[in-house]
Amino acid sequence: MSHHRVAILSSHISPVMASEKEAALAATPSDSPTIFDKIISKEIPSTVVYEDDKVLAFRDITPQGPVHILLIPKVRDGLTGLSKAEERHIDILGRLLYAAKLVAKQEGLDEGFRIVINDGPQGCQSVYHLHVHLIGGRQMNWPPG
């Protein structure tokens, strides 16, 4: 990844945080565009690995494994986190998980992978735009975090 891209992405995240936990504790839900909205609109570059009319998937800039991809709905529609899901979100929630399966296959994660959805400050959510982490390419441990 180029230094320029890291600088652009870093400029859209809260002041430098020592950890994801600190970033999550400092994050607040808002109607303002998130970094993910800016990735969807191509204002911020990303390495897209999958896209359809409802979902965008791209490589995480701070990977937690050999493969770490974020899957996001292209339209937030009030879905800032899983705890905000309503019945009208059933289709996009299913679409995100099915897209994760497609991306896992495309990435060669035949031996398994992990799906993570962080929700709220204690769940370590740092961007209030629902997103699914697809992590693989290494042996996972239990319990997580």
Coordinates of N, CA and C in Angstrom, one line a residue:
M1 N 0.8 -1.2 0.0 CA 0.0 0.0 0.0 C 0.9 1.2 0.0
S2 N 0.5 2.2 -0.8 CA 1.3 3.4 -0.9 C 1.2 4.3 0.4
H3 N 2.3 5.0 0.6 CA 2.3 5.9 1.8 C 1.2 7.0 1.6
H4 N 0.9 7.4 0.4 CA -0.1 8.4 0.1 C -1.5 7.9 0.5
R5 N -1.8 6.7 0.2 CA -3.1 6.1 0.5 C -3.2 6.0 2.1
V6 N -2.2 5.6 2.8 CA -2.3 5.5 4.2 C -2.5 6.9 4.8
A7 N -1.8 7.9 4.3 CA -2.0 9.3 4.7 C -3.4 9.8 4.5
I8 N -4.0 9.5 3.4 CA -5.4 9.9 3.1 C -6.3 9.2 4.1
L9 N -6.2 7.9 4.2 CA -7.1 7.2 5.1 C -6.9 7.6 6.6
S10 N -5.7 7.9 7.0 CA -5.4 8.3 8.4 C -6.0 9.7 8.6
S11 N -6.1 10.5 7.6 CA -6.6 11.8 7.8 C -8.1 11.8 8.0
H12 N -8.8 10.7 7.7 CA -10.2 10.6 7.9 C -10.6 9.8 9.2
I13 N -9.6 9.4 9.9 CA -9.8 8.7 11.2 C -9.5 9.7 12.3
S14 N -10.1 9.5 13.5 CA -9.9 10.4 14.6 C -8.4 10.5 14.8
P15 N -8.0 11.5 15.7 CA -6.5 11.6 15.9 C -5.9 10.3 16.2
V16 N -4.6 10.2 16.0 CA -3.9 8.9 16.1 C -4.3 8.2 17.4
M17 N -4.8 7.0 17.3 CA -5.2 6.2 18.4 C -4.1 5.1 18.7
A18 N -3.9 4.8 19.9 CA -2.9 3.8 20.2 C -3.5 2.4 19.9
S19 N -4.8 2.3 19.8 CA -5.4 0.9 19.6 C -6.7 1.1 19.0
E20 N -7.2 0.0 18.4 CA -8.6 -0.1 18.0 C -9.6 0.2 19.1
K21 N -9.3 -0.3 20.3 CA -10.1 -0.1 21.4 C -10.3 1.4 21.7
E22 N -9.2 2.1 21.7 CA -9.3 3.5 22.0 C -10.1 4.2 20.9
A23 N -9.9 3.8 19.6 CA -10.6 4.4 18.5 C -12.1 4.1 18.7
A24 N -12.5 2.9 19.1 CA -13.9 2.5 19.3 C -14.5 3.4 20.4
L25 N -13.7 3.5 21.5 CA -14.3 4.3 22.6 C -14.4 5.8 22.3
A26 N -13.6 6.3 21.3 CA -13.7 7.7 20.9 C -14.8 7.9 19.8
A27 N -15.2 6.9 19.1 CA -16.1 7.0 18.0 C -17.5 7.3 18.5
T28 N -18.2 8.1 17.7 CA -19.6 8.3 18.1 C -20.5 8.2 16.8
P29 N -21.7 7.6 17.0 CA -22.6 7.5 15.8 C -23.0 8.9 15.3
S30 N -23.1 9.1 14.0 CA -23.4 10.4 13.4 C -24.1 10.2 12.1
D31 N -24.8 11.2 11.6 CA -25.4 11.1 10.3 C -24.4 11.6 9.2
S32 N -23.3 12.1 9.7 CA -22.3 12.6 8.7 C -21.7 11.4 8.0
P33 N -21.2 11.7 6.8 CA -20.6 10.6 6.0 C -19.4 9.9 6.8
T34 N -19.4 8.6 6.7 CA -18.3 7.9 7.4 C -17.2 7.7 6.3
I35 N -16.0 7.1 6.8 CA -15.0 6.8 5.9 C -15.5 5.8 4.9
F36 N -16.4 4.9 5.3 CA -16.9 3.9 4.3 C -17.8 4.6 3.3
D37 N -18.6 5.6 3.6 CA -19.3 6.3 2.6 C -18.4 6.9 1.6
K38 N -17.2 7.4 2.1 CA -16.2 8.0 1.2 C -15.5 7.0 0.3
I39 N -15.4 5.8 0.8 CA -14.9 4.7 0.0 C -15.9 4.3 -1.1
I40 N -17.2 4.2 -0.7 CA -18.2 3.9 -1.7 C -18.3 4.9 -2.8
S41 N -18.2 6.2 -2.4 CA -18.2 7.2 -3.5 C -16.9 7.5 -4.2
K42 N -15.9 6.7 -3.8 CA -14.6 6.7 -4.5 C -13.8 8.0 -4.1
E43 N -14.2 8.7 -3.1 CA -13.4 9.8 -2.6 C -12.1 9.4 -2.0
I44 N -12.2 8.2 -1.4 CA -11.0 7.5 -0.7 C -10.8 6.2 -1.5
P45 N -9.5 6.0 -1.9 CA -9.2 4.8 -2.6 C -9.3 3.6 -1.7
S46 N -9.6 2.4 -2.3 CA -9.5 1.1 -1.6 C -9.2 0.1 -2.6
T47 N -8.9 -1.1 -2.1 CA -8.6 -2.3 -2.9 C -9.9 -3.1 -2.9
V48 N -10.7 -2.9 -3.9 CA -12.0 -3.6 -4.0 C -11.8 -5.0 -4.5
V49 N -12.4 -6.0 -3.8 CA -12.3 -7.4 -4.2 C -13.6 -7.9 -4.6
Y50 N -14.7 -7.2 -4.3 CA -16.1 -7.7 -4.7 C -17.0 -6.5 -4.7
E51 N -17.9 -6.4 -5.7 CA -18.9 -5.4 -5.7 C -20.1 -5.9 -6.4
D52 N -21.3 -5.6 -5.9 CA -22.5 -5.8 -6.6 C -23.4 -4.6 -6.4
D53 N -24.6 -4.6 -6.7 CA -25.5 -3.4 -6.6 C -25.7 -3.0 -5.1
K54 N -25.5 -3.9 -4.1 CA -25.8 -3.6 -2.7 C -24.6 -3.6 -1.8
V55 N -23.6 -4.4 -2.2 CA -22.4 -4.6 -1.3 C -21.1 -4.2 -1.9
L56 N -20.2 -3.7 -1.1 CA -18.9 -3.4 -1.5 C -17.9 -4.1 -0.5
A57 N -16.9 -4.8 -1.1 CA -15.9 -5.5 -0.2 C -14.6 -5.1 -0.6
F58 N -13.7 -4.7 0.4 CA -12.4 -4.2 0.1 C -11.5 -4.7 1.2
R59 N -10.2 -4.6 0.9 CA -9.1 -5.1 1.9 C -9.0 -4.1 3.0
D60 N -8.9 -4.6 4.2 CA -8.7 -3.8 5.4 C -7.3 -3.2 5.4
I61 N -7.2 -1.9 5.8 CA -5.8 -1.3 5.8 C -5.0 -1.7 7.0
T62 N -5.6 -2.3 8.0 CA -4.9 -2.9 9.2 C -5.3 -4.3 9.4
P63 N -4.8 -5.2 8.5 CA -5.3 -6.6 8.5 C -4.9 -7.3 9.7
Q64 N -5.8 -8.2 10.2 CA -5.6 -9.0 11.4 C -5.3 -10.5 11.0
G65 N -5.0 -10.7 9.7 CA -4.7 -12.0 9.2 C -4.2 -11.8 7.7
P66 N -3.7 -12.9 7.1 CA -3.3 -12.8 5.7 C -4.4 -12.3 4.8
V67 N -5.6 -12.7 5.2 CA -6.8 -12.1 4.4 C -7.7 -11.4 5.4
H68 N -7.9 -10.1 5.2 CA -8.9 -9.4 6.0 C -9.6 -8.4 5.1
I69 N -10.9 -8.7 4.9 CA -11.7 -7.9 4.0 C -12.9 -7.4 4.8
L70 N -13.3 -6.2 4.5 CA -14.5 -5.6 5.0 C -15.6 -5.6 4.0
L71 N -16.8 -6.0 4.4 CA -17.9 -6.0 3.5 C -18.9 -5.0 4.1
I72 N -19.4 -4.1 3.3 CA -20.3 -3.0 3.7 C -21.5 -2.9 2.8
P73 N -22.6 -2.5 3.4 CA -23.8 -2.2 2.5 C -23.5 -0.8 1.9
K74 N -23.8 -0.7 0.6 CA -23.6 0.6 -0.1 C -24.5 1.7 0.4
V75 N -25.6 1.3 1.0 CA -26.6 2.3 1.5 C -26.7 2.0 3.0
R76 N -26.4 3.0 3.8 CA -26.4 2.8 5.3 C -27.8 2.6 5.8
D77 N -28.8 3.4 5.4 CA -30.2 3.2 5.7 C -30.4 3.0 7.2
G78 N -29.7 3.8 8.0 CA -29.9 3.8 9.5 C -29.1 2.6 10.1
L79 N -28.5 1.8 9.3 CA -27.8 0.6 9.8 C -26.4 0.9 10.2
T80 N -26.3 1.7 11.3 CA -25.0 2.1 11.8 C -24.3 0.9 12.5
G81 N -25.0 0.0 13.0 CA -24.5 -1.2 13.7 C -25.5 -2.3 13.7
L82 N -25.1 -3.5 14.0 CA -26.1 -4.6 14.0 C -27.2 -4.4 15.0
S83 N -26.9 -3.7 16.2 CA -28.0 -3.4 17.2 C -29.0 -2.5 16.7
K84 N -28.8 -1.8 15.6 CA -29.8 -0.9 15.0 C -30.6 -1.5 13.9
A85 N -30.3 -2.8 13.6 CA -31.1 -3.5 12.5 C -32.6 -3.6 12.8
E86 N -33.3 -3.4 11.8 CA -34.8 -3.5 11.8 C -35.2 -4.6 10.8
E87 N -36.5 -4.9 10.8 CA -37.0 -5.9 9.9 C -36.7 -5.6 8.4
R88 N -36.7 -4.3 8.1 CA -36.4 -3.9 6.7 C -35.0 -4.2 6.3
H89 N -34.1 -4.5 7.2 CA -32.7 -4.7 6.9 C -32.4 -6.2 6.7
I90 N -33.4 -7.1 6.8 CA -33.2 -8.5 6.7 C -32.5 -8.9 5.4
D91 N -32.9 -8.3 4.3 CA -32.3 -8.6 3.0 C -30.8 -8.3 2.9
I92 N -30.5 -7.0 3.3 CA -29.1 -6.6 3.2 C -28.2 -7.4 4.2
L93 N -28.7 -7.8 5.4 CA -27.9 -8.6 6.3 C -27.6 -9.9 5.7
G94 N -28.6 -10.6 5.0 CA -28.4 -11.8 4.4 C -27.4 -11.7 3.2
R95 N -27.6 -10.6 2.4 CA -26.7 -10.3 1.3 C -25.2 -10.2 1.7
L96 N -25.0 -9.5 2.8 CA -23.7 -9.3 3.3 C -23.0 -10.6 3.7
L97 N -23.7 -11.5 4.3 CA -23.2 -12.8 4.7 C -23.0 -13.7 3.4
Y98 N -23.9 -13.6 2.5 CA -23.7 -14.4 1.3 C -22.5 -13.9 0.5
A99 N -22.3 -12.6 0.4 CA -21.2 -12.0 -0.3 C -19.9 -12.4 0.4
A100 N -19.9 -12.5 1.8 CA -18.7 -12.9 2.5 C -18.4 -14.3 2.1
K101 N -19.3 -15.2 1.9 CA -19.1 -16.6 1.5 C -18.4 -16.5 0.1
L102 N -19.0 -15.7 -0.8 CA -18.4 -15.6 -2.2 C -17.0 -15.1 -2.2
V103 N -16.7 -14.1 -1.4 CA -15.4 -13.5 -1.3 C -14.4 -14.6 -0.6
A104 N -14.9 -15.3 0.4 CA -14.0 -16.3 1.0 C -13.6 -17.3 0.0
K105 N -14.5 -17.8 -0.8 CA -14.2 -18.7 -1.9 C -13.2 -18.1 -2.9
Q106 N -13.5 -16.9 -3.3 CA -12.6 -16.2 -4.3 C -11.2 -16.0 -3.7
E107 N -11.1 -15.9 -2.4 CA -9.8 -15.7 -1.7 C -9.1 -17.0 -1.4
G108 N -9.7 -18.1 -1.7 CA -9.1 -19.4 -1.4 C -9.2 -19.9 0.0
L109 N -10.1 -19.4 0.8 CA -10.2 -19.7 2.2 C -11.0 -21.0 2.4
D110 N -10.6 -22.1 1.7 CA -11.2 -23.4 1.8 C -11.2 -24.1 3.1
E111 N -10.2 -23.7 3.9 CA -10.0 -24.4 5.2 C -10.7 -23.7 6.3
G112 N -11.4 -22.6 6.0 CA -12.2 -21.8 7.0 C -11.8 -20.4 7.1
F113 N -12.6 -19.6 7.8 CA -12.5 -18.2 8.0 C -13.3 -17.8 9.2
R114 N -13.2 -16.5 9.6 CA -14.0 -16.0 10.6 C -14.7 -14.7 10.1
I115 N -16.0 -14.6 10.6 CA -16.8 -13.4 10.3 C -17.0 -12.7 11.6
V116 N -16.7 -11.4 11.6 CA -16.8 -10.6 12.9 C -17.7 -9.4 12.5
I117 N -18.6 -9.1 13.4 CA -19.3 -7.8 13.4 C -19.2 -7.1 14.7
N118 N -18.4 -6.1 14.8 CA -18.3 -5.3 16.0 C -19.5 -4.4 16.2
D119 N -20.0 -4.3 17.4 CA -21.2 -3.4 17.6 C -21.0 -2.6 18.9
G120 N -21.0 -1.3 18.8 CA -21.0 -0.4 19.9 C -19.6 -0.3 20.5
P121 N -19.4 0.5 21.5 CA -18.1 0.8 22.1 C -17.5 -0.5 22.7
Q122 N -18.3 -1.3 23.5 CA -17.7 -2.5 24.1 C -17.5 -3.6 23.1
G123 N -18.1 -3.5 21.9 CA -17.8 -4.4 20.9 C -16.7 -4.0 20.0
C124 N -16.1 -2.9 20.3 CA -14.9 -2.3 19.6 C -15.3 -1.8 18.2
Q125 N -16.5 -1.2 18.0 CA -16.9 -0.7 16.8 C -16.3 0.7 16.6
S126 N -15.5 1.0 15.6 CA -14.9 2.3 15.4 C -15.5 3.1 14.3
V127 N -16.2 2.5 13.4 CA -16.9 3.2 12.3 C -18.4 2.8 12.3
Y128 N -19.2 3.8 12.5 CA -20.7 3.6 12.6 C -21.4 3.5 11.2
H129 N -21.0 2.5 10.5 CA -21.6 2.1 9.3 C -21.4 0.5 9.3
L130 N -22.5 -0.2 9.4 CA -22.4 -1.6 9.6 C -21.4 -2.2 8.7
H131 N -20.5 -3.1 9.2 CA -19.5 -3.7 8.4 C -19.2 -5.1 8.9
V132 N -18.9 -6.0 8.0 CA -18.6 -7.4 8.3 C -17.1 -7.6 8.0
H133 N -16.4 -8.1 9.0 CA -14.9 -8.4 8.8 C -14.9 -9.9 8.4
L134 N -14.2 -10.2 7.3 CA -13.9 -11.5 6.8 C -12.4 -11.7 7.0
I135 N -12.0 -12.6 7.9 CA -10.6 -12.8 8.3 C -10.3 -14.3 8.1
G136 N -9.2 -14.5 7.4 CA -8.7 -15.9 7.2 C -7.3 -16.0 6.8
G137 N -6.9 -17.2 6.4 CA -5.6 -17.5 6.0 C -4.6 -17.8 7.1
R138 N -5.2 -18.0 8.3 CA -4.4 -18.4 9.5 C -5.3 -19.2 10.4
Q139 N -4.7 -19.9 11.4 CA -5.5 -20.6 12.4 C -6.1 -19.5 13.4
M140 N -7.4 -19.5 13.6 CA -8.0 -18.7 14.6 C -7.9 -19.3 15.9
N141 N -8.1 -18.5 17.0 CA -8.1 -19.0 18.3 C -9.5 -18.8 19.0
W142 N -9.8 -19.5 20.1 CA -11.0 -19.2 20.8 C -10.7 -19.2 22.3
P143 N -11.2 -18.3 23.0 CA -12.2 -17.3 22.6 C -11.5 -16.1 22.0
P144 N -12.2 -15.4 21.1 CA -11.7 -14.2 20.5 C -11.5 -13.1 21.5
G145 N -10.7 -12.1 21.2 CA -10.5 -10.9 21.9 C -11.0 -10.8 23.3

